[in-house]
GROMACS .gro file of C-alpha atoms in nm:
model
  509
    1MET     CA    1   8.940   5.478  15.155
    2SER     CA    2   9.280   5.612  15.246
    3ARG     CA    3   9.199   5.716  15.600
    4THR     CA    4   8.921   5.661  15.849
    5VAL     CA    5   8.905   5.902  16.141
    6PRO     CA    6   8.801   5.755  16.477
    7VAL     CA    7   8.494   5.959  16.550
    8ASP     CA    8   8.503   5.888  16.921
    9THR     CA    9   8.801   6.125  16.948
   10ALA     CA   10   8.580   6.428  16.868
   11PRO     CA   11   8.570   6.672  17.159
   12GLY     CA   12   8.249   6.718  17.353
   13PRO     CA   13   8.023   7.013  17.285
   14PRO     CA   14   8.118   7.350  17.435
   15THR     CA   15   7.901   7.588  17.632
   16ALA     CA   16   7.702   7.855  17.450
   17GLN     CA   17   7.972   8.112  17.537
   18ASP     CA   18   8.259   7.898  17.416
   19GLU     CA   19   8.209   7.866  17.040
   20GLU     CA   20   8.549   8.013  16.955
   21ALA     CA   21   8.716   7.756  17.179
   22ARG     CA   22   8.505   7.485  17.017
   23LEU     CA   23   8.623   7.595  16.674
   24ARG     CA   24   8.984   7.571  16.791
   25GLU     CA   25   8.912   7.223  16.926
   26LEU     CA   26   8.794   7.129  16.578
   27GLY     CA   27   9.127   7.256  16.448
   28TYR     CA   28   9.056   7.602  16.307
   29GLN     CA   29   9.174   7.943  16.415
   30PRO     CA   30   8.876   8.185  16.419
   31VAL     CA   31   8.918   8.452  16.150
   32LEU     CA   32   8.556   8.534  16.060
   33ALA     CA   33   8.345   8.780  16.260
   34ARG     CA   34   8.096   8.605  16.492
   35ARG     CA   35   7.826   8.874  16.464
   36MET     CA   36   7.520   8.674  16.362
   37GLY     CA   37   7.249   8.578  16.610
   38GLY     CA   38   7.015   8.280  16.612
   39PHE     CA   39   6.741   8.459  16.416
   40GLY     CA   40   6.991   8.575  16.156
   41ASN     CA   41   7.117   8.220  16.116
   42PHE     CA   42   6.762   8.090  16.063
   43ALA     CA   43   6.697   8.381  15.829
   44ILE     CA   44   6.980   8.295  15.591
   45SER     CA   45   6.850   7.940  15.533
   46PHE     CA   46   6.493   8.065  15.505
   47SER     CA   47   6.608   8.327  15.254
   48VAL     CA   48   6.798   8.070  15.049
   49ILE     CA   49   6.502   7.829  15.042
   50SER     CA   50   6.294   8.133  14.936
   51ILE     CA   51   5.948   8.012  14.845
   52LEU     CA   52   5.899   8.333  14.644
   53SER     CA   53   6.196   8.228  14.432
   54GLY     CA   54   6.169   7.850  14.395
   55CYS     CA   55   5.790   7.815  14.386
   56MET     CA   56   5.738   8.111  14.153
   57THR     CA   57   6.028   8.039  13.919
   58LEU     CA   58   5.943   7.671  13.865
   59TYR     CA   59   5.566   7.713  13.874
   60GLY     CA   60   5.552   7.698  13.493
   61PHE     CA   61   5.747   7.371  13.503
   62GLY     CA   62   5.490   7.231  13.745
   63LEU     CA   63   5.195   7.332  13.527
   64GLY     CA   64   5.300   7.086  13.258
   65THR     CA   65   5.466   6.819  13.473
   66GLY     CA   66   5.175   6.682  13.670
   67GLY     CA   67   4.981   7.005  13.705
   68PRO     CA   68   4.801   7.125  14.021
   69ALA     CA   69   4.767   6.783  14.185
   70VAL     CA   70   5.140   6.709  14.173
   71MET     CA   71   5.236   7.064  14.273
   72LEU     CA   72   5.017   7.068  14.587
   73TRP     CA   73   5.047   6.707  14.705
   74GLY     CA   74   5.408   6.693  14.595
   75TRP     CA   75   5.487   6.998  14.805
   76ALA     CA   76   5.324   6.841  15.111
   77GLY     CA   77   5.505   6.509  15.070
   78VAL     CA   78   5.845   6.642  14.972
   79GLY     CA   79   5.834   6.891  15.258
   80LEU     CA   80   5.785   6.610  15.510
   81PHE     CA   81   6.082   6.411  15.381
   82VAL     CA   82   6.301   6.721  15.354
   83LEU     CA   83   6.220   6.798  15.718
   84CYS     CA   84   6.363   6.455  15.804
   85VAL     CA   85   6.678   6.537  15.605
   86GLY     CA   86   6.704   6.874  15.778
   87MET     CA   87   6.666   6.732  16.129
   88ALA     CA   88   6.924   6.460  16.064
   89LEU     CA   89   7.166   6.714  15.917
   90ALA     CA   90   7.104   6.954  16.205
   91GLU     CA   91   7.215   6.688  16.452
   92VAL     CA   92   7.551   6.647  16.277
   93THR     CA   93   7.586   7.025  16.236
   94SER     CA   94   7.553   7.065  16.612
   95ALA     CA   95   7.854   6.839  16.661
   96TYR     CA   96   8.067   7.005  16.390
   97PRO     CA   97   7.975   7.377  16.355
   98THR     CA   98   8.226   7.491  16.090
   99SER     CA   99   8.204   7.689  15.765
  100GLY     CA  100   8.303   7.376  15.575
  101ALA     CA  101   7.984   7.214  15.703
  102LEU     CA  102   7.895   6.902  15.501
  103TYR     CA  103   8.241   6.811  15.375
  104TYR     CA  104   8.402   6.868  15.716
  105MET     CA  105   8.139   6.644  15.878
  106ALA     CA  106   8.199   6.375  15.617
  107ASP     CA  107   8.576   6.399  15.661
  108ARG     CA  108   8.557   6.363  16.038
  109LEU     CA  109   8.308   6.078  16.025
  110GLY     CA  110   8.434   5.886  15.724
  111GLY     CA  111   8.778   5.999  15.614
  112ARG     CA  112   8.946   6.225  15.362
  113ARG     CA  113   8.788   6.090  15.043
  114TRP     CA  114   8.438   6.109  15.187
  115GLY     CA  115   8.505   6.471  15.273
  116TRP     CA  116   8.663   6.543  14.936
  117TYR     CA  117   8.371   6.420  14.723
  118THR     CA  118   8.111   6.565  14.957
  119GLY     CA  119   8.281   6.902  14.930
  120TRP     CA  120   8.283   6.900  14.551
  121LEU     CA  121   7.916   6.799  14.534
  122ASN     CA  122   7.822   7.066  14.787
  123LEU     CA  123   8.022   7.328  14.599
  124LEU     CA  124   7.856   7.233  14.269
  125GLY     CA  125   7.515   7.264  14.429
  126LEU     CA  126   7.584   7.600  14.592
  127LEU     CA  127   7.728   7.759  14.279
  128GLY     CA  128   7.446   7.615  14.069
  129ALA     CA  129   7.201   7.761  14.317
  130ILE     CA  130   7.342   8.113  14.275
  131ALA     CA  131   7.305   8.080  13.899
  132GLY     CA  132   6.952   7.938  13.925
  133ILE     CA  133   6.826   8.192  14.178
  134ASP     CA  134   6.972   8.502  14.017
  135TYR     CA  135   6.878   8.394  13.666
  136GLY     CA  136   6.525   8.335  13.793
  137ALA     CA  137   6.526   8.686  13.937
  138ALA     CA  138   6.641   8.814  13.597
  139LEU     CA  139   6.350   8.635  13.427
  140PHE     CA  140   6.103   8.792  13.667
  141THR     CA  141   6.265   9.132  13.620
  142GLY     CA  142   6.216   9.089  13.245
  143ALA     CA  143   5.848   9.007  13.305
  144PHE     CA  144   5.819   9.321  13.521
  145LEU     CA  145   5.971   9.535  13.246
  146ASN     CA  146   5.730   9.377  12.999
  147LEU     CA  147   5.427   9.462  13.212
  148GLN     CA  148   5.544   9.810  13.303
  149TRP     CA  149   5.693   9.936  12.978
  150GLY     CA  150   5.618   9.671  12.716
  151ILE     CA  151   5.982   9.567  12.680
  152VAL     CA  152   5.996   9.220  12.526
  153PRO     CA  153   6.238   8.990  12.718
  154THR     CA  154   6.519   8.841  12.509
  155PRO     CA  155   6.786   8.588  12.614
  156GLY     CA  156   7.057   8.853  12.577
  157GLY     CA  157   6.864   9.114  12.777
  158THR     CA  158   6.785   8.861  13.050
  159PHE     CA  159   7.151   8.764  13.075
  160VAL     CA  160   7.257   9.128  13.115
  161ILE     CA  161   7.005   9.169  13.397
  162PHE     CA  162   7.142   8.849  13.549
  163LEU     CA  163   7.499   8.985  13.547
  164VAL     CA  164   7.386   9.310  13.712
  165ILE     CA  165   7.215   9.110  13.987
  166LEU     CA  166   7.528   8.901  14.042
  167LEU     CA  167   7.737   9.218  14.071
  168LEU     CA  168   7.491   9.364  14.324
  169HIS     CA  169   7.511   9.051  14.538
  170ALA     CA  170   7.889   9.043  14.526
  171VAL     CA  171   7.913   9.405  14.642
  172LEU     CA  172   7.660   9.358  14.924
  173ASN     CA  173   7.853   9.057  15.051
  174LEU     CA  174   8.177   9.254  15.070
  175PHE     CA  175   8.045   9.476  15.351
  176GLY     CA  176   8.058   9.201  15.612
  177VAL     CA  177   7.834   8.947  15.779
  178ARG     CA  178   7.648   9.205  15.988
  179LEU     CA  179   7.489   9.355  15.675
  180VAL     CA  180   7.421   9.006  15.538
  181SER     CA  181   7.247   8.914  15.865
  182LEU     CA  182   7.041   9.234  15.862
  183LEU     CA  183   6.929   9.180  15.504
  184ASN     CA  184   6.834   8.820  15.579
  185SER     CA  185   6.631   8.925  15.883
  186VAL     CA  186   6.441   9.175  15.668
  187SER     CA  187   6.404   8.899  15.408
  188VAL     CA  188   6.211   8.675  15.649
  189TRP     CA  189   5.939   8.933  15.706
  190TRP     CA  190   5.941   9.036  15.340
  191HIS     CA  191   5.881   8.676  15.235
  192LEU     CA  192   5.608   8.607  15.488
  193GLY     CA  193   5.441   8.944  15.425
  194GLY     CA  194   5.474   8.893  15.049
  195VAL     CA  195   5.308   8.552  15.061
  196ALA     CA  196   5.024   8.689  15.275
  197LEU     CA  197   4.978   8.982  15.036
  198ILE     CA  198   4.981   8.767  14.721
  199VAL     CA  199   4.751   8.496  14.860
  200GLY     CA  200   4.517   8.754  15.011
  201ALA     CA  201   4.490   8.955  14.690
  202LEU     CA  202   4.434   8.643  14.479
  203ALA     CA  203   4.166   8.522  14.720
  204ILE     CA  204   3.973   8.849  14.739
  205VAL     CA  205   4.004   9.034  14.407
  206PRO     CA  206   3.923   8.784  14.125
  207ASP     CA  207   3.558   8.708  14.051
  208HIS     CA  208   3.642   8.355  13.941
  209HIS     CA  209   3.840   8.086  14.124
  210GLN     CA  210   3.919   7.728  14.035
  211SER     CA  211   3.736   7.457  14.230
  212THR     CA  212   3.893   7.267  14.518
  213GLU     CA  213   3.865   6.953  14.309
  214PHE     CA  214   4.067   7.115  14.029
  215VAL     CA  215   4.341   7.242  14.262
  216PHE     CA  216   4.395   6.911  14.439
  217THR     CA  217   4.312   6.650  14.173
  218GLU     CA  218   4.375   6.799  13.826
  219PHE     CA  219   4.659   6.613  13.655
  220VAL     CA  220   4.827   6.768  13.349
  221ASN     CA  221   5.091   6.596  13.139
  222ASP     CA  222   5.269   6.798  12.872
  223THR     CA  223   5.597   6.609  12.901
  224GLY     CA  224   5.548   6.362  12.615
  225TRP     CA  225   5.585   6.067  12.855
  226ALA     CA  226   5.285   5.833  12.883
  227ASN     CA  227   5.337   5.695  13.234
  228PRO     CA  228   5.160   5.920  13.488
  229LEU     CA  229   5.368   5.789  13.779
  230TYR     CA  230   5.686   5.882  13.598
  231VAL     CA  231   5.551   6.229  13.522
  232ALA     CA  232   5.441   6.280  13.884
  233ALA     CA  233   5.786   6.177  14.008
  234ILE     CA  234   5.959   6.423  13.772
  235GLY     CA  235   5.715   6.692  13.886
  236LEU     CA  236   5.858   6.673  14.238
  237LEU     CA  237   6.151   6.883  14.111
  238LEU     CA  238   5.953   7.200  14.186
  239ALA     CA  239   5.937   7.121  14.557
  240GLN     CA  240   6.275   6.953  14.589
  241TYR     CA  241   6.452   7.241  14.415
  242THR     CA  242   6.284   7.494  14.640
  243PHE     CA  243   6.366   7.292  14.952
  244SER     CA  244   6.741   7.322  14.908
  245GLY     CA  245   7.008   7.550  15.043
  246TYR     CA  246   6.926   7.512  15.412
  247ASP     CA  247   7.288   7.409  15.472
  248ALA     CA  248   7.349   7.786  15.463
  249SER     CA  249   7.293   7.788  15.841
  250ALA     CA  250   7.581   7.543  15.879
  251HIS     CA  251   7.812   7.736  15.643
  252LEU     CA  252   7.757   8.054  15.849
  253SER     CA  253   7.812   7.876  16.182
  254GLU     CA  254   8.160   8.027  16.233
  255GLU     CA  255   7.990   8.367  16.222
  256THR     CA  256   7.698   8.272  16.452
  257SER     CA  257   7.675   8.305  16.829
  258ASN     CA  258   7.606   7.977  17.010
  259ALA     CA  259   7.639   7.803  16.672
  260SER     CA  260   7.621   7.449  16.809
  261VAL     CA  261   7.256   7.512  16.886
  262SER     CA  262   7.160   7.810  16.668
  263ALA     CA  263   7.281   7.660  16.338
  264ALA     CA  264   7.096   7.333  16.404
  265LYS     CA  265   6.775   7.512  16.495
  266GLY     CA  266   6.816   7.746  16.199
  267ILE     CA  267   6.811   7.452  15.954
  268VAL     CA  268   6.498   7.293  16.099
  269ARG     CA  269   6.301   7.615  16.145
  270ALA     CA  270   6.378   7.733  15.793
  271ILE     CA  271   6.233   7.412  15.651
  272TRP     CA  272   5.907   7.394  15.845
  273VAL     CA  273   5.828   7.764  15.811
  274SER     CA  274   5.892   7.741  15.434
  275TRP     CA  275   5.682   7.424  15.417
  276ILE     CA  276   5.373   7.595  15.556
  277ALA     CA  277   5.411   7.927  15.374
  278GLY     CA  278   5.497   7.759  15.043
  279PHE     CA  279   5.185   7.544  15.047
  280ALA     CA  280   4.973   7.855  15.101
  281LEU     CA  281   5.146   8.031  14.810
  282LEU     CA  282   5.103   7.740  14.567
  283ALA     CA  283   4.739   7.698  14.663
  284GLY     CA  284   4.672   8.072  14.627
  285LEU     CA  285   4.826   8.083  14.280
  286THR     CA  286   4.649   7.770  14.157
  287PHE     CA  287   4.304   7.871  14.281
  288ALA     CA  288   4.346   8.203  14.095
  289ILE     CA  289   4.432   8.059  13.750
  290GLN     CA  290   4.193   8.213  13.497
  291ASP     CA  291   4.321   8.053  13.175
  292TYR     CA  292   4.544   7.745  13.215
  293VAL     CA  293   4.683   7.732  12.861
  294GLY     CA  294   4.721   8.111  12.849
  295THR     CA  295   4.912   8.098  13.175
  296GLN     CA  296   5.150   7.835  13.036
  297ASN     CA  297   5.213   8.036  12.719
  298SER     CA  298   5.236   8.377  12.883
  299ALA     CA  299   5.389   8.655  12.676
  300THR     CA  300   5.576   8.764  12.990
  301GLY     CA  301   5.768   8.436  12.989
  302VAL     CA  302   5.670   8.383  13.354
  303PRO     CA  303   5.342   8.196  13.423
  304PRO     CA  304   5.288   8.335  13.778
  305ALA     CA  305   5.309   8.686  13.631
  306GLN     CA  306   5.026   8.592  13.395
  307ILE     CA  307   4.816   8.463  13.686
  308LEU     CA  308   4.863   8.795  13.866
  309LEU     CA  309   4.787   8.987  13.547
  310ASP     CA  310   4.467   8.793  13.470
  311ALA     CA  311   4.343   8.801  13.828
  312LEU     CA  312   4.445   9.149  13.944
  313GLY     CA  313   4.499   9.360  13.633
  314SER     CA  314   4.815   9.531  13.517
  315GLY     CA  315   4.863   9.758  13.819
  316GLY     CA  316   4.817   9.487  14.082
  317ALA     CA  317   5.027   9.236  13.890
  318THR     CA  318   5.314   9.481  13.850
  319ALA     CA  319   5.314   9.570  14.221
  320LEU     CA  320   5.311   9.207  14.338
  321LEU     CA  321   5.571   9.106  14.082
  322LEU     CA  322   5.799   9.367  14.233
  323VAL     CA  323   5.744   9.208  14.575
  324VAL     CA  324   5.852   8.871  14.429
  325ILE     CA  325   6.160   9.017  14.260
  326VAL     CA  326   6.282   9.179  14.582
  327ALA     CA  327   6.235   8.845  14.763
  328GLN     CA  328   6.439   8.672  14.495
  329LEU     CA  329   6.714   8.931  14.535
  330PHE     CA  330   6.723   8.860  14.908
  331CYS     CA  331   6.748   8.489  14.826
  332GLY     CA  332   7.036   8.528  14.582
  333ASN     CA  333   7.227   8.749  14.823
  334ALA     CA  334   7.199   8.487  15.099
  335GLU     CA  335   7.312   8.212  14.861
  336VAL     CA  336   7.623   8.409  14.764
  337ALA     CA  337   7.707   8.438  15.135
  338ALA     CA  338   7.669   8.062  15.187
  339ALA     CA  339   7.861   7.964  14.873
  340SER     CA  340   8.148   8.202  14.945
  341ARG     CA  341   8.191   8.052  15.293
  342MET     CA  342   8.206   7.708  15.137
  343VAL     CA  343   8.471   7.829  14.890
  344PHE     CA  344   8.664   7.986  15.180
  345ALA     CA  345   8.647   7.672  15.394
  346PHE     CA  346   8.733   7.431  15.111
  347SER     CA  347   9.030   7.649  15.019
  348ARG     CA  348   9.135   7.668  15.383
  349ASP     CA  349   9.183   7.292  15.358
  350ASN     CA  350   9.366   7.326  15.022
  351ALA     CA  351   9.099   7.154  14.811
  352LEU     CA  352   9.062   7.410  14.530
  353PRO     CA  353   9.304   7.521  14.258
  354GLY     CA  354   9.445   7.852  14.380
  355SER     CA  355   9.342   7.785  14.741
  356ALA     CA  356   9.597   8.034  14.876
  357LEU     CA  357   9.400   8.314  14.709
  358TRP     CA  358   9.043   8.199  14.776
  359ARG     CA  359   9.096   8.156  15.152
  360LYS     CA  360   9.212   8.515  15.205
  361VAL     CA  361   9.001   8.719  15.449
  362SER     CA  362   8.969   9.097  15.463
  363SER     CA  363   9.116   9.233  15.787
  364ARG     CA  364   8.863   9.521  15.773
  365THR     CA  365   8.536   9.334  15.724
  366GLN     CA  366   8.652   8.980  15.816
  367THR     CA  367   8.488   8.863  15.493
  368PRO     CA  368   8.641   8.616  15.243
  369VAL     CA  369   8.649   8.868  14.957
  370PRO     CA  370   8.816   8.656  14.684
  371ALA     CA  371   8.575   8.370  14.761
  372VAL     CA  372   8.279   8.603  14.703
  373TRP     CA  373   8.408   8.706  14.360
  374LEU     CA  374   8.487   8.348  14.261
  375SER     CA  375   8.135   8.237  14.358
  376VAL     CA  376   7.959   8.493  14.139
  377ALA     CA  377   8.204   8.445  13.850
  378VAL     CA  378   8.142   8.069  13.834
  379ALA     CA  379   7.766   8.127  13.864
  380ALA     CA  380   7.785   8.361  13.564
  381LEU     CA  381   7.965   8.096  13.359
  382LEU     CA  382   7.708   7.830  13.452
  383ALA     CA  383   7.428   8.042  13.306
  384VAL     CA  384   7.600   8.120  12.974
  385PRO     CA  385   7.416   7.833  12.794
  386SER     CA  386   7.087   8.020  12.861
  387LEU     CA  387   7.188   8.249  12.574
  388TYR     CA  388   7.152   7.960  12.331
  389SER     CA  389   6.898   7.718  12.481
  390ALA     CA  390   6.554   7.777  12.628
  391THR     CA  391   6.596   7.468  12.846
  392ALA     CA  392   6.927   7.580  12.997
  393TYR     CA  393   6.767   7.734  13.304
  394GLY     CA  394   6.602   7.401  13.387
  395ALA     CA  395   6.942   7.237  13.349
  396VAL     CA  396   7.095   7.483  13.597
  397THR     CA  397   6.825   7.411  13.856
  398ALA     CA  398   6.878   7.039  13.805
  399ILE     CA  399   7.254   7.085  13.855
  400ASN     CA  400   7.178   7.261  14.182
  401VAL     CA  401   6.957   6.978  14.307
  402ILE     CA  402   7.179   6.695  14.184
  403GLY     CA  403   7.484   6.847  14.346
  404ILE     CA  404   7.356   6.962  14.679
  405THR     CA  405   7.101   6.692  14.765
  406PRO     CA  406   7.342   6.394  14.774
  407ALA     CA  407   7.584   6.606  14.974
  408TYR     CA  408   7.320   6.635  15.248
  409ALA     CA  409   7.286   6.259  15.281
  410ILE     CA  410   7.655   6.166  15.303
  411PRO     CA  411   7.728   6.304  15.654
  412ILE     CA  412   7.391   6.168  15.772
  413TYR     CA  413   7.478   5.820  15.642
  414LEU     CA  414   7.826   5.835  15.797
  415ARG     CA  415   7.678   5.944  16.130
  416LEU     CA  416   7.442   5.641  16.117
  417ARG     CA  417   7.732   5.414  16.030
  418ALA     CA  418   7.932   5.548  16.323
  419GLY     CA  419   7.656   5.457  16.570
  420LYS     CA  420   7.757   5.509  16.931
  421ARG     CA  421   8.103   5.626  16.825
  422PHE     CA  422   7.943   5.955  16.719
  423THR     CA  423   7.949   6.218  16.995
  424PRO     CA  424   7.638   6.437  16.959
  425GLY     CA  425   7.644   6.811  17.007
  426PRO     CA  426   7.399   6.997  17.233
  427TRP     CA  427   7.120   6.966  16.970
  428SER     CA  428   7.034   6.597  16.928
  429LEU     CA  429   6.746   6.381  16.803
  430GLY     CA  430   6.806   6.123  17.073
  431ARG     CA  431   6.627   5.791  17.012
  432TRP     CA  432   6.473   5.934  16.692
  433SER     CA  433   6.814   5.979  16.534
  434ARG     CA  434   6.832   5.647  16.350
  435PRO     CA  435   6.475   5.626  16.207
  436ILE     CA  436   6.482   5.988  16.094
  437GLY     CA  437   6.835   5.949  15.960
  438TRP     CA  438   6.759   5.640  15.753
  439THR     CA  439   6.441   5.801  15.618
  440ALA     CA  440   6.653   6.097  15.508
  441VAL     CA  441   6.918   5.880  15.339
  442ILE     CA  442   6.662   5.669  15.149
  443TRP     CA  443   6.473   5.979  15.036
  444VAL     CA  444   6.788   6.147  14.905
  445ALA     CA  445   6.891   5.831  14.719
  446LEU     CA  446   6.547   5.822  14.554
  447VAL     CA  447   6.535   6.185  14.442
  448THR     CA  448   6.894   6.174  14.319
  449VAL     CA  449   6.793   5.902  14.075
  450LEU     CA  450   6.470   6.080  13.981
  451PHE     CA  451   6.638   6.405  13.893
  452CYS     CA  452   6.885   6.238  13.660
  453LEU     CA  453   6.598   6.107  13.448
  454PRO     CA  454   6.486   6.282  13.126
  455GLN     CA  455   6.198   6.524  13.179
  456LYS     CA  456   6.073   6.558  12.821
  457SER     CA  457   6.001   6.320  12.536
  458PRO     CA  458   6.119   6.281  12.266
  459LEU     CA  459   6.477   6.333  12.372
  460THR     CA  460   6.661   6.610  12.187
  461ILE     CA  461   6.958   6.833  12.260
  462ASP     CA  462   6.720   7.093  12.404
  463SER     CA  463   6.501   6.853  12.604
  464MET     CA  464   6.779   6.639  12.750
  465ASN     CA  465   6.836   6.646  13.126
  466TYR     CA  466   7.199   6.747  13.172
  467ALA     CA  467   7.204   6.689  13.549
  468ALA     CA  468   7.352   6.340  13.523
  469ILE     CA  469   7.621   6.465  13.284
  470ALA     CA  470   7.703   6.753  13.518
  471LEU     CA  471   7.724   6.513  13.810
  472ALA     CA  472   7.953   6.279  13.617
  473VAL     CA  473   8.178   6.565  13.503
  474VAL     CA  474   8.217   6.697  13.857
  475LEU     CA  475   8.297   6.353  13.996
  476VAL     CA  476   8.553   6.290  13.722
  477LEU     CA  477   8.718   6.629  13.771
  478ALA     CA  478   8.714   6.582  14.148
  479THR     CA  479   8.881   6.243  14.105
  480LEU     CA  480   9.148   6.381  13.873
  481TRP     CA  481   9.215   6.677  14.103
  482TRP     CA  482   9.234   6.440  14.400
  483TYR     CA  483   9.553   6.291  14.260
  484VAL     CA  484   9.699   6.640  14.229
  485ALA     CA  485   9.588   6.785  14.562
  486ARG     CA  486   9.568   6.481  14.790
  487ARG     CA  487   9.905   6.554  14.951
  488SER     CA  488   9.805   6.908  15.047
  489TYR     CA  489   9.431   6.864  15.112
  490GLY     CA  490   9.317   6.779  15.462
  491THR     CA  491   9.108   6.905  15.751
  492PRO     CA  492   9.283   6.978  16.081
  493SER     CA  493   9.189   6.631  16.203
  494ALA     CA  494   9.441   6.504  15.950
  495TYR     CA  495   9.703   6.778  15.959
  496GLY     CA  496   9.689   6.925  16.308
  497SER     CA  497   9.565   7.262  16.421
  498ALA     CA  498   9.906   7.429  16.454
  499ARG     CA  499   9.986   7.396  16.084
  500GLU     CA  500   9.633   7.494  15.988
  501GLU     CA  501   9.635   7.807  16.204
  502ALA     CA  502   9.965   7.917  16.050
  503GLU     CA  503   9.826   7.876  15.698
  504ILE     CA  504   9.507   8.065  15.783
  505ALA     CA  505   9.702   8.347  15.946
  506GLU     CA  506   9.894   8.389  15.619
  507GLY     CA  507   9.563   8.434  15.436
  508ILE     CA  508   9.444   8.734  15.636
  509VAL     CA  509   9.496   9.051  15.429
   0.00000   0.00000   0.00000
């Protein structure tokens, strides 16, 4: 480690009215518009978690990787551990409310290299998440077109829809954070109302429902692996993938009022609300399965669409599928906002090739416009393999999880290592900080290993899990780039706020 920052030099937390001064104390000149309230900050993380995106998109994966028992009990268990991760991360976010979020925390608590690698992992996860979310929305749009007009989804057609969705999200994010906040606030009620509508319709309309025993105990293994414990562990990907992206609240903290409290609360609230609503959604879908094998092999390409079709008929299925697609669009839009702020912040500290361009901010909307375009462009490239491989979408979701999940644990671990040298912000876990923090770190270490393991047997080019390869490639590239950029990269704690403010001022266009 080339530098270790003494964490006891961090300034104390500001008052609720003094967030701009707090940001300056952390070394950054405010250039983004602080127009987001506490509800909007919660809404962006809730929208990114998006149970109507993650649960619905990976439901088919869950049907064959453990089946109903693993989906339901896995959701309950994973949600509890993710809540621990969220609470521990919220505590550190309260002390360091910046757009850089995870990597800035790691830099301040552990040093430049900790921050560097955390930033690259976080960036990989965020960009992978855009690709995964918007490609999932494209798949569901293809299923909608199939139900409505009989159009058969093809990889090429799905990819075109995906590119249109990316373009839509880029344009929406160029109008400023106020529109982003409004859309996320609408998204919260759309998600909750959508879950209530779907679960209610599936509970009332069908004549036949699966038994409680089936929903909570039926184990299905279509993976090719013989060990049921291994299969159940792999099946946790459905829940763990869905429960990601809640660092969005931290990335939008420089645009949030009273961010030292609001961003921390936004993370925790987004997790527990999603936990409850997601369990209801998974249970509602599983009780309503009419034909298990038919659902897995749906002509729509989307098993939840087949459940809706079998249970509610064509008209009802089409209407509810549209509800899901709109929710997924809200989710992708929120993820573009979070990822672009990460690109902006990382470039502000000279970590990316071409940082001088990516950190530029529009003087009209106070939005990092080049960072928005870079985020959607990289997401488009990540999804290109979907044109050639049916398993590519699963690889993209795994890349998202393998990148972003370890990045959550690093600042938590460094905060635990710092002990009493860490100065908490106004939102703190108090005496629960260490037990919750260590639970979070151990859980993340476990799932990081799990999600590098192969998910199908026998192993082929199509069935291989590329998450470990993606992780290795990013770490190698980050290491190589470190030796190029290490002289210029640094947070204000290393370089001083005066120099940083001058560089940021040059980036305002």
